[in-house]
Short mmCIF file of C-alpha atoms and ligand atoms in Angstrom, two decimals:
data_model
loop_
_atom_site.label_atom_id
_atom_site.label_comp_id
_atom_site.label_asym_id
_atom_site.label_seq_id
_atom_site.Cartn_x
_atom_site.Cartn_y
_atom_site.Cartn_z
CA MET Z 1254 106.67 112.17 112.45
CA GLU Z 1255 103.22 113.57 113.19
CA ALA Z 1256 101.95 114.88 116.52
CA GLN Z 1257 100.83 112.24 119.00
CA SER Z 1258 97.14 111.50 119.31
CA GLU Z 1259 95.17 110.36 122.36
CA ALA Z 1260 95.86 106.67 123.03
CA ILE Z 1261 93.47 104.10 121.54
CA SER Z 1262 92.71 101.53 124.21
CA THR Z 1263 92.42 97.85 123.26
CA ASP Z 1264 93.01 94.41 124.79
CA VAL Z 1265 95.47 93.31 122.11
CA LEU Z 1266 97.42 95.21 119.50
CA ILE Z 1267 98.38 93.12 116.48
CA ILE Z 1268 101.46 94.39 114.65
CA GLY Z 1269 101.30 93.17 111.05
CA ALA Z 1270 98.35 92.60 108.71
CA GLY Z 1271 99.84 89.65 106.87
CA PRO Z 1272 97.82 86.40 106.77
CA VAL Z 1273 98.81 85.51 110.31
CA GLY Z 1274 97.97 88.94 111.76
CA ILE Z 1275 94.56 88.91 110.06
CA PHE Z 1276 93.72 85.43 111.31
CA ALA Z 1277 94.95 86.42 114.79
CA ALA Z 1278 92.39 89.23 114.76
CA PHE Z 1279 89.66 86.68 114.06
CA GLU Z 1280 90.85 84.49 116.93
CA ALA Z 1281 90.95 87.51 119.25
CA GLY Z 1282 87.33 88.25 118.37
CA VAL Z 1283 86.26 84.65 118.96
CA ILE Z 1284 87.97 84.57 122.35
CA GLY Z 1285 86.34 87.84 123.39
CA LEU Z 1286 89.31 90.17 123.16
CA THR Z 1287 89.10 93.60 121.58
CA CYS Z 1288 91.89 94.19 119.12
CA GLN Z 1289 93.33 96.63 116.60
CA ILE Z 1290 95.70 95.87 113.75
CA VAL Z 1291 98.45 98.10 112.47
CA ASP Z 1292 100.66 97.67 109.40
CA GLY Z 1293 103.38 99.78 107.83
CA LEU Z 1294 102.09 99.09 104.34
CA ASP Z 1295 99.04 100.76 102.84
CA ARG Z 1296 97.26 97.47 102.16
CA VAL Z 1297 96.70 94.23 104.03
CA GLY Z 1298 98.10 90.82 103.09
CA GLY Z 1299 101.83 90.97 103.89
CA GLN Z 1300 104.01 88.72 101.73
CA CYS Z 1301 100.96 87.16 100.05
CA ILE Z 1302 100.04 90.46 98.43
CA GLU Z 1303 103.47 92.06 98.13
CA LEU Z 1304 105.39 89.06 96.80
CA TYR Z 1305 103.12 86.50 95.15
CA PRO Z 1306 99.47 87.63 94.86
CA ASP Z 1307 98.63 85.51 91.81
CA LYS Z 1308 100.54 82.36 92.73
CA PRO Z 1309 98.52 79.38 93.88
CA ILE Z 1310 98.81 78.08 97.45
CA TYR Z 1311 98.03 74.41 97.98
CA ASP Z 1312 98.68 73.82 101.67
CA ILE Z 1313 95.95 75.70 103.51
CA PRO Z 1314 93.79 73.11 105.30
CA ALA Z 1315 90.47 72.48 103.54
CA ILE Z 1316 91.30 74.84 100.65
CA PRO Z 1317 92.79 72.60 97.94
CA SER Z 1318 93.98 75.57 95.91
CA CYS Z 1319 93.66 79.35 96.00
CA THR Z 1320 95.84 82.25 94.98
CA ALA Z 1321 97.57 84.25 97.70
CA ARG Z 1322 95.24 87.16 96.93
CA GLU Z 1323 92.18 84.92 97.29
CA LEU Z 1324 93.48 83.68 100.64
CA VAL Z 1325 93.81 87.25 101.92
CA ASP Z 1326 90.31 88.08 100.60
CA HIS Z 1327 88.90 85.05 102.47
CA LEU Z 1328 90.70 86.06 105.67
CA MET Z 1329 89.33 89.59 105.41
CA GLU Z 1330 85.86 88.16 104.93
CA GLN Z 1331 86.38 85.96 107.99
CA ILE Z 1332 87.16 88.95 110.26
CA ARG Z 1333 84.27 91.06 108.91
CA PRO Z 1334 81.87 89.99 111.72
CA PHE Z 1335 84.14 91.70 114.24
CA ASP Z 1336 84.40 95.04 112.45
CA LEU Z 1337 88.02 95.48 113.53
CA PRO Z 1338 89.92 98.72 113.02
CA ILE Z 1339 92.97 98.31 110.77
CA HIS Z 1340 95.51 101.12 110.76
CA LEU Z 1341 97.48 101.00 107.53
CA GLY Z 1342 100.48 102.94 106.30
CA GLN Z 1343 101.98 103.28 109.76
CA ARG Z 1344 104.94 101.34 111.03
CA VAL Z 1345 105.06 100.74 114.76
CA PHE Z 1346 108.31 102.15 116.03
CA SER Z 1347 108.18 102.06 119.84
CA VAL Z 1348 106.75 99.90 122.60
CA GLU Z 1349 107.01 100.68 126.27
CA GLN Z 1350 105.67 98.75 129.26
CA ARG Z 1351 104.23 100.95 131.99
CA ASP Z 1352 104.19 100.36 135.78
CA ASP Z 1353 100.61 99.02 135.52
CA HIS Z 1354 102.03 96.38 133.10
CA ARG Z 1355 100.00 97.69 130.14
CA TRP Z 1356 101.81 98.78 127.01
CA THR Z 1357 102.08 102.06 125.20
CA VAL Z 1358 102.73 101.53 121.50
CA ARG Z 1359 103.47 104.29 119.04
CA THR Z 1360 103.48 104.43 115.25
CA GLU Z 1361 105.51 106.68 113.02
CA LYS Z 1362 102.35 108.65 112.20
CA GLY Z 1363 101.77 109.51 115.84
CA THR Z 1364 98.97 107.01 116.58
CA THR Z 1365 99.28 105.74 120.16
CA PHE Z 1366 97.78 102.52 121.51
CA ASP Z 1367 97.26 101.46 125.10
CA CYS Z 1368 96.97 97.66 125.30
CA ALA Z 1369 97.21 94.71 127.67
CA ALA Z 1370 99.16 92.52 125.24
CA ILE Z 1371 101.01 92.85 121.95
CA LEU Z 1372 101.02 90.25 119.23
CA ILE Z 1373 103.88 90.73 116.81
CA ALA Z 1374 102.97 89.18 113.45
CA ALA Z 1375 105.54 91.20 111.54
CA GLY Z 1376 106.82 88.53 109.12
CA ASN Z 1377 110.36 89.39 108.13
CA GLY Z 1378 109.92 92.88 109.50
CA ALA Z 1379 108.57 95.94 107.78
CA PHE Z 1380 108.84 96.14 104.01
CA VAL Z 1381 110.82 99.17 102.91
CA PRO Z 1382 111.52 100.30 99.35
CA GLN Z 1383 114.78 99.23 97.80
CA ARG Z 1384 116.67 102.48 97.45
CA LEU Z 1385 118.69 103.88 94.56
CA GLN Z 1386 122.36 103.03 95.00
CA VAL Z 1387 123.77 106.34 93.77
CA PRO Z 1388 125.36 108.80 96.21
CA GLU Z 1389 123.27 111.83 95.18
CA ALA Z 1390 119.92 110.10 95.85
CA ALA Z 1391 119.70 110.36 99.65
CA ALA Z 1392 119.78 114.17 99.75
CA LEU Z 1393 117.04 114.40 97.10
CA GLU Z 1394 114.72 111.82 98.67
CA GLY Z 1395 111.19 113.11 99.20
CA ARG Z 1396 111.84 116.15 96.97
CA SER Z 1397 112.78 114.93 93.49
CA VAL Z 1398 113.71 111.29 94.21
CA HIS Z 1399 110.64 109.24 95.15
CA TYR Z 1400 110.07 105.63 96.15
CA SER Z 1401 106.29 105.82 95.79
CA VAL Z 1402 103.78 108.14 94.17
CA ALA Z 1403 101.63 109.76 96.82
CA ARG Z 1404 99.82 112.27 94.55
CA LEU Z 1405 99.83 112.14 90.76
CA ALA Z 1406 99.17 115.89 90.68
CA ASP Z 1407 102.69 116.53 92.05
CA PHE Z 1408 104.05 115.30 88.69
CA THR Z 1409 101.90 117.51 86.46
CA GLU Z 1410 103.91 119.06 83.64
CA ARG Z 1411 107.20 117.70 85.05
CA GLU Z 1412 109.93 115.75 83.27
CA VAL Z 1413 109.64 112.38 84.97
CA ILE Z 1414 111.75 109.23 84.88
CA VAL Z 1415 110.32 106.01 86.33
CA ALA Z 1416 112.90 103.30 87.07
CA GLY Z 1417 112.05 99.61 87.47
CA GLY Z 1418 110.48 96.71 85.63
CA GLY Z 1419 107.89 95.21 88.00
CA ASP Z 1420 104.14 95.73 88.36
CA SER Z 1421 104.54 98.85 90.43
CA ALA Z 1422 106.90 100.53 87.92
CA LEU Z 1423 104.64 99.68 84.98
CA ASP Z 1424 101.41 100.68 86.77
CA TRP Z 1425 102.78 104.07 87.80
CA THR Z 1426 104.33 104.68 84.37
CA LEU Z 1427 100.91 104.20 82.80
CA ALA Z 1428 99.28 106.39 85.46
CA LEU Z 1429 101.82 109.18 84.86
CA LYS Z 1430 101.32 109.12 81.10
CA GLY Z 1431 99.34 112.23 80.22
CA VAL Z 1432 100.19 113.83 83.58
CA ALA Z 1433 103.95 114.32 83.14
CA LYS Z 1434 105.26 116.72 80.49
CA LYS Z 1435 107.86 114.13 79.46
CA LEU Z 1436 107.89 110.54 80.68
CA THR Z 1437 110.65 107.91 80.40
CA LEU Z 1438 110.72 104.40 81.77
CA VAL Z 1439 114.21 103.09 82.52
CA HIS Z 1440 114.78 99.40 83.13
CA ARG Z 1441 117.98 97.36 83.07
CA ARG Z 1442 116.67 94.97 80.40
CA ASN Z 1443 114.02 94.75 77.73
CA GLY Z 1444 112.00 92.23 79.72
CA PHE Z 1445 109.64 92.86 82.62
CA SER Z 1446 108.28 91.08 85.68
CA ALA Z 1447 104.91 92.78 85.34
CA ALA Z 1448 101.44 91.92 84.02
CA ALA Z 1449 101.57 91.29 80.25
CA ALA Z 1450 98.71 93.75 79.68
CA SER Z 1451 100.65 96.58 81.39
CA VAL Z 1452 103.79 95.83 79.36
CA ALA Z 1453 101.72 95.84 76.14
CA ALA Z 1454 100.08 99.16 77.11
CA MET Z 1455 103.49 100.71 77.84
CA LYS Z 1456 104.85 99.55 74.46
CA ARG Z 1457 101.80 100.98 72.69
CA ALA Z 1458 102.42 104.31 74.44
CA VAL Z 1459 106.08 104.28 73.31
CA ASN Z 1460 105.05 103.53 69.70
CA ALA Z 1461 102.49 106.35 69.84
CA GLY Z 1462 105.23 108.76 70.98
CA GLU Z 1463 103.53 109.36 74.36
CA MET Z 1464 106.59 108.28 76.36
CA GLU Z 1465 110.06 106.74 75.99
CA PHE Z 1466 111.57 103.49 77.15
CA VAL Z 1467 115.34 103.26 77.75
CA VAL Z 1468 117.27 100.09 78.60
CA GLY Z 1469 119.99 100.78 81.16
CA MET Z 1470 120.84 101.42 84.79
CA ILE Z 1471 120.86 104.71 86.64
CA ASP Z 1472 124.50 105.68 87.00
CA SER Z 1473 124.38 109.16 88.57
CA LEU Z 1474 122.12 112.14 89.15
CA ASP Z 1475 122.80 115.67 87.98
CA ALA Z 1476 121.78 117.89 90.89
CA PRO Z 1477 124.66 120.27 91.58
CA ASP Z 1478 122.61 122.72 93.68
CA GLY Z 1479 120.26 120.18 95.28
CA VAL Z 1480 117.75 120.42 92.42
CA LEU Z 1481 117.44 117.45 90.05
CA ARG Z 1482 118.18 118.39 86.44
CA GLY Z 1483 119.04 115.10 84.84
CA VAL Z 1484 119.93 111.44 85.14
CA ARG Z 1485 122.86 109.61 83.56
CA ILE Z 1486 121.92 106.15 82.28
CA LYS Z 1487 124.60 103.50 81.79
CA HIS Z 1488 124.04 100.87 79.10
CA VAL Z 1489 126.06 98.45 76.95
CA ASP Z 1490 126.99 101.18 74.46
CA GLY Z 1491 128.10 103.75 77.06
CA THR Z 1492 126.01 106.40 78.77
CA THR Z 1493 123.04 108.63 77.92
CA ASP Z 1494 122.03 111.79 79.75
CA LEU Z 1495 118.31 112.40 80.17
CA ALA Z 1496 116.74 115.61 81.42
CA ALA Z 1497 114.59 114.98 84.50
CA GLN Z 1498 113.00 116.94 87.32
CA GLU Z 1499 111.49 113.95 89.11
CA LEU Z 1500 112.79 110.41 89.48
CA VAL Z 1501 110.50 107.64 90.73
CA ALA Z 1502 112.50 104.52 91.59
CA LEU Z 1503 110.26 101.46 91.96
CA TYR Z 1504 112.70 98.61 92.48
CA GLY Z 1505 110.51 96.62 94.83
CA LEU Z 1506 110.48 96.16 98.58
CA VAL Z 1507 112.99 94.62 100.95
CA ALA Z 1508 112.27 93.36 104.45
CA ASP Z 1509 113.89 95.08 107.40
CA LEU Z 1510 113.37 94.05 111.06
CA GLY Z 1511 113.52 97.79 111.68
CA PRO Z 1512 112.43 99.15 115.05
CA ILE Z 1513 111.55 95.68 116.43
CA ALA Z 1514 115.28 95.10 116.90
CA GLU Z 1515 115.23 97.85 119.57
CA TRP Z 1516 112.48 96.36 121.74
CA ASN Z 1517 114.76 94.37 124.11
CA LEU Z 1518 113.51 91.00 122.92
CA ASP Z 1519 115.56 87.82 122.72
CA VAL Z 1520 116.25 87.61 119.01
CA LEU Z 1521 118.03 84.94 116.97
CA GLY Z 1522 118.89 85.41 113.30
CA GLY Z 1523 116.48 88.33 112.98
CA ARG Z 1524 113.57 86.44 114.54
CA ILE Z 1525 112.00 86.60 117.98
CA LYS Z 1526 112.55 83.65 120.33
CA VAL Z 1527 109.31 82.32 121.79
CA ASP Z 1528 108.05 79.71 124.25
CA THR Z 1529 106.14 77.17 122.14
CA SER Z 1530 103.50 76.56 124.81
CA ASN Z 1531 102.03 80.04 124.18
CA TYR Z 1532 104.33 81.89 121.69
CA GLU Z 1533 105.23 84.48 124.31
CA SER Z 1534 108.54 86.27 123.80
CA SER Z 1535 111.15 86.95 126.47
CA ARG Z 1536 109.01 89.95 127.52
CA PRO Z 1537 105.79 88.78 129.23
CA GLY Z 1538 102.74 90.17 127.47
CA MET Z 1539 104.51 90.43 124.13
CA PHE Z 1540 103.94 87.52 121.74
CA ALA Z 1541 105.49 86.67 118.36
CA VAL Z 1542 103.72 84.56 115.74
CA GLY Z 1543 104.11 83.73 112.07
CA ASP Z 1544 107.39 84.14 110.19
CA ILE Z 1545 108.91 86.43 112.81
CA ALA Z 1546 108.75 83.78 115.55
CA TYR Z 1547 111.76 81.60 116.22
CA TYR Z 1548 111.77 78.19 117.92
CA PRO Z 1549 113.49 74.92 117.02
CA ASN Z 1550 112.03 73.39 113.88
CA LYS Z 1551 109.90 76.46 113.12
CA GLN Z 1552 108.39 76.27 109.62
CA LYS Z 1553 107.67 79.53 107.83
CA LEU Z 1554 104.22 78.42 106.75
CA ILE Z 1555 100.89 80.17 106.97
CA LEU Z 1556 99.24 77.26 108.76
CA SER Z 1557 101.95 77.26 111.46
CA GLY Z 1558 101.28 80.96 112.06
CA PHE Z 1559 97.54 80.35 112.43
CA HIS Z 1560 98.17 77.78 115.17
CA GLU Z 1561 100.70 80.02 116.93
CA ALA Z 1562 98.28 82.95 116.93
CA SER Z 1563 95.51 80.87 118.39
CA LEU Z 1564 97.64 79.73 121.37
CA ALA Z 1565 99.21 83.15 121.91
CA LEU Z 1566 95.83 84.86 122.19
CA ARG Z 1567 94.63 82.40 124.79
CA LYS Z 1568 97.55 83.45 126.97
CA ALA Z 1569 97.02 87.11 126.06
CA TYR Z 1570 93.52 86.81 127.52
CA SER Z 1571 95.04 86.34 130.98
CA TYR Z 1572 96.80 89.73 130.67
CA ALA Z 1573 93.64 91.53 129.55
CA TYR Z 1574 91.36 89.85 132.11
CA PRO Z 1575 93.54 88.49 134.93
CA ASP Z 1576 90.54 87.86 137.21
CA LYS Z 1577 88.33 86.17 134.64
CA LYS Z 1578 88.46 82.50 133.75
CA ARG Z 1579 87.90 81.96 130.06
CA VAL Z 1580 85.64 79.06 129.22
CA HIS Z 1581 86.48 77.36 125.95
CA VAL Z 1582 83.59 76.92 123.51
CA HIS Z 1583 84.02 75.28 120.11
CA SER Z 1584 83.07 77.71 117.37
CA SER Z 1585 80.36 75.31 116.21
CA TYR Z 1586 78.65 75.82 119.61
CA ASP Z 1587 79.36 79.55 119.91
CA ALA Z 1588 75.93 81.21 119.61
CA LYS Z 1589 77.33 84.77 119.80
CA LEU Z 1590 79.75 84.05 116.97
CA ALA Z 1591 77.01 82.47 114.87
CA GLU Z 1592 74.92 85.62 115.35
CA ARG Z 1593 77.79 87.90 114.33
CA VAL Z 1594 78.57 85.84 111.24
CA ALA Z 1595 74.90 85.80 110.22
CA HIS Z 1596 74.66 89.57 110.73
CA ALA Z 1597 77.82 90.20 108.67
CA SER Z 1598 76.47 88.15 105.78
CA ASP Z 1599 73.09 89.95 105.96
CA VAL Z 1600 74.87 93.30 105.69
CA ALA Z 1601 77.08 92.12 102.77
C1 FAD E 583 106.96 83.40 96.90
C2 FAD E 583 106.42 82.85 98.19
C3 FAD E 583 105.56 81.76 98.16
C4 FAD E 583 105.06 81.24 99.35
N1 FAD E 583 104.21 80.17 99.30
C5 FAD E 583 103.69 79.68 100.46
C6 FAD E 583 102.79 78.58 100.44
O1 FAD E 583 102.48 78.00 99.39
N2 FAD E 583 102.27 78.13 101.64
C7 FAD E 583 102.60 78.72 102.84
O2 FAD E 583 102.10 78.29 103.89
N3 FAD E 583 103.47 79.77 102.86
C8 FAD E 583 104.01 80.25 101.73
N4 FAD E 583 104.89 81.30 101.78
C9 FAD E 583 105.24 81.87 103.09
C10 FAD E 583 104.12 82.74 103.64
O3 FAD E 583 103.79 83.76 102.71
C11 FAD E 583 104.55 83.33 104.96
O4 FAD E 583 104.78 82.27 105.87
C12 FAD E 583 103.46 84.25 105.51
O5 FAD E 583 103.26 85.35 104.67
C13 FAD E 583 103.84 84.75 106.90
O6 FAD E 583 102.80 85.54 107.32
P1 FAD E 583 103.00 86.65 108.45
O7 FAD E 583 101.64 87.25 108.65
O8 FAD E 583 103.73 86.04 109.59
O9 FAD E 583 104.01 87.72 107.83
P2 FAD E 583 103.98 88.62 106.51
O10 FAD E 583 103.13 88.04 105.47
O11 FAD E 583 105.40 88.87 106.19
O12 FAD E 583 103.30 89.98 107.01
C14 FAD E 583 103.94 90.77 107.98
C15 FAD E 583 103.37 92.17 107.95
O13 FAD E 583 103.90 92.89 109.08
C16 FAD E 583 104.13 94.24 108.70
N5 FAD E 583 105.11 94.84 109.61
C17 FAD E 583 106.38 94.43 109.86
N6 FAD E 583 106.97 95.23 110.78
C18 FAD E 583 106.06 96.16 111.12
C19 FAD E 583 106.07 97.27 112.02
N7 FAD E 583 107.13 97.58 112.75
N8 FAD E 583 104.95 98.03 112.08
C20 FAD E 583 103.83 97.75 111.34
N9 FAD E 583 103.78 96.70 110.46
C21 FAD E 583 104.87 95.92 110.37
C22 FAD E 583 104.64 94.11 107.25
O14 FAD E 583 104.45 95.32 106.54
C23 FAD E 583 103.77 92.95 106.71
O15 FAD E 583 102.61 93.42 106.05
C24 FAD E 583 105.43 81.83 100.60
C25 FAD E 583 106.28 82.93 100.63
C26 FAD E 583 106.78 83.44 99.43
C27 FAD E 583 107.71 84.61 99.48
#
């Protein structure tokens, strides 16, 4: 964890930059609330980008069909007029309500926010990498066992094994080709859930002798003195031992409610119970919208989350400006909004 910074003050802090969190930021801007967004991942879009970017979505009002990636692109374009800060790659881990009823929120990277209300749009919780299920892996994590590639240069002239068969595994295998001294991709079967072009490029590299591909599962790691020397691969014909100094396991992401479970909220089945008149949780000033919200007959749909965010922010306004009465203006009559949108398209 990094050192704590000076607190960033804002009316609303939105936790989660999935589709619902992004749209919530737009609504906050329209209503006249300042807001900041924070997400544990290093890109926006939540499930849409992590789980099904190229699949079509057919049930967004007035958009007959778009891919999940296109939806996120449109949402990002929609918030552009408000120029909102988005803090990526930092999971929120603690929230604390002070005597003045404002909140202090901290991320794992040491960023601190001071806000009047919190909108939790955290989906199924933070996505965390699926870890290697071999006993030796935990002690080597961050040294020679990796669940992401932060800097390609760290793998220069190393013997590297990449494990996995999805887009991430294939993309990083191709990126490491020519960087690593020896490169092997290990996947449990000779079939991939990755872009056809990446699979074809990997196969060309194998045929050209630039890397190896081995079908099998990682069975154990050879690291007697805490330094990785090799990996044992189990396959239908037995086992094979491969020399390796670095192992990059890219098995995909799993959702984990994580620190939110510690925030003293009423939770049911891993979701936060809310009042459906304003999507406020059991802690006044803290709202839950999108997939993480629980109420009877809740539908985990993007359009439900948009509605929930809109109502939650109207209540959040009363925490940020308790003495001010907010006057509702339809967006079609909102001159300030029209000006912002026009300015954003001029700049683009
Ligand atoms: C394959 C598939 C197809 C789907 N198709 C449709 C469809 O056709 N139509 C439809 O309406 N819905 C569809 N859905 C559901 C839809 O994607 C979800 O309802 C939607 O993504 C929920 O949005 P969200 O913003 O609430 O959460 P998410 O998209 O899950 O985003 C939550 C974000 O919060 C972040 N986060 C969590 N905890 C923290 C923390 N502590 N600190 C910082 N960040 C945190 C996560 O990293 C994540 O980015 C589909 C889902 C899947 C899996």
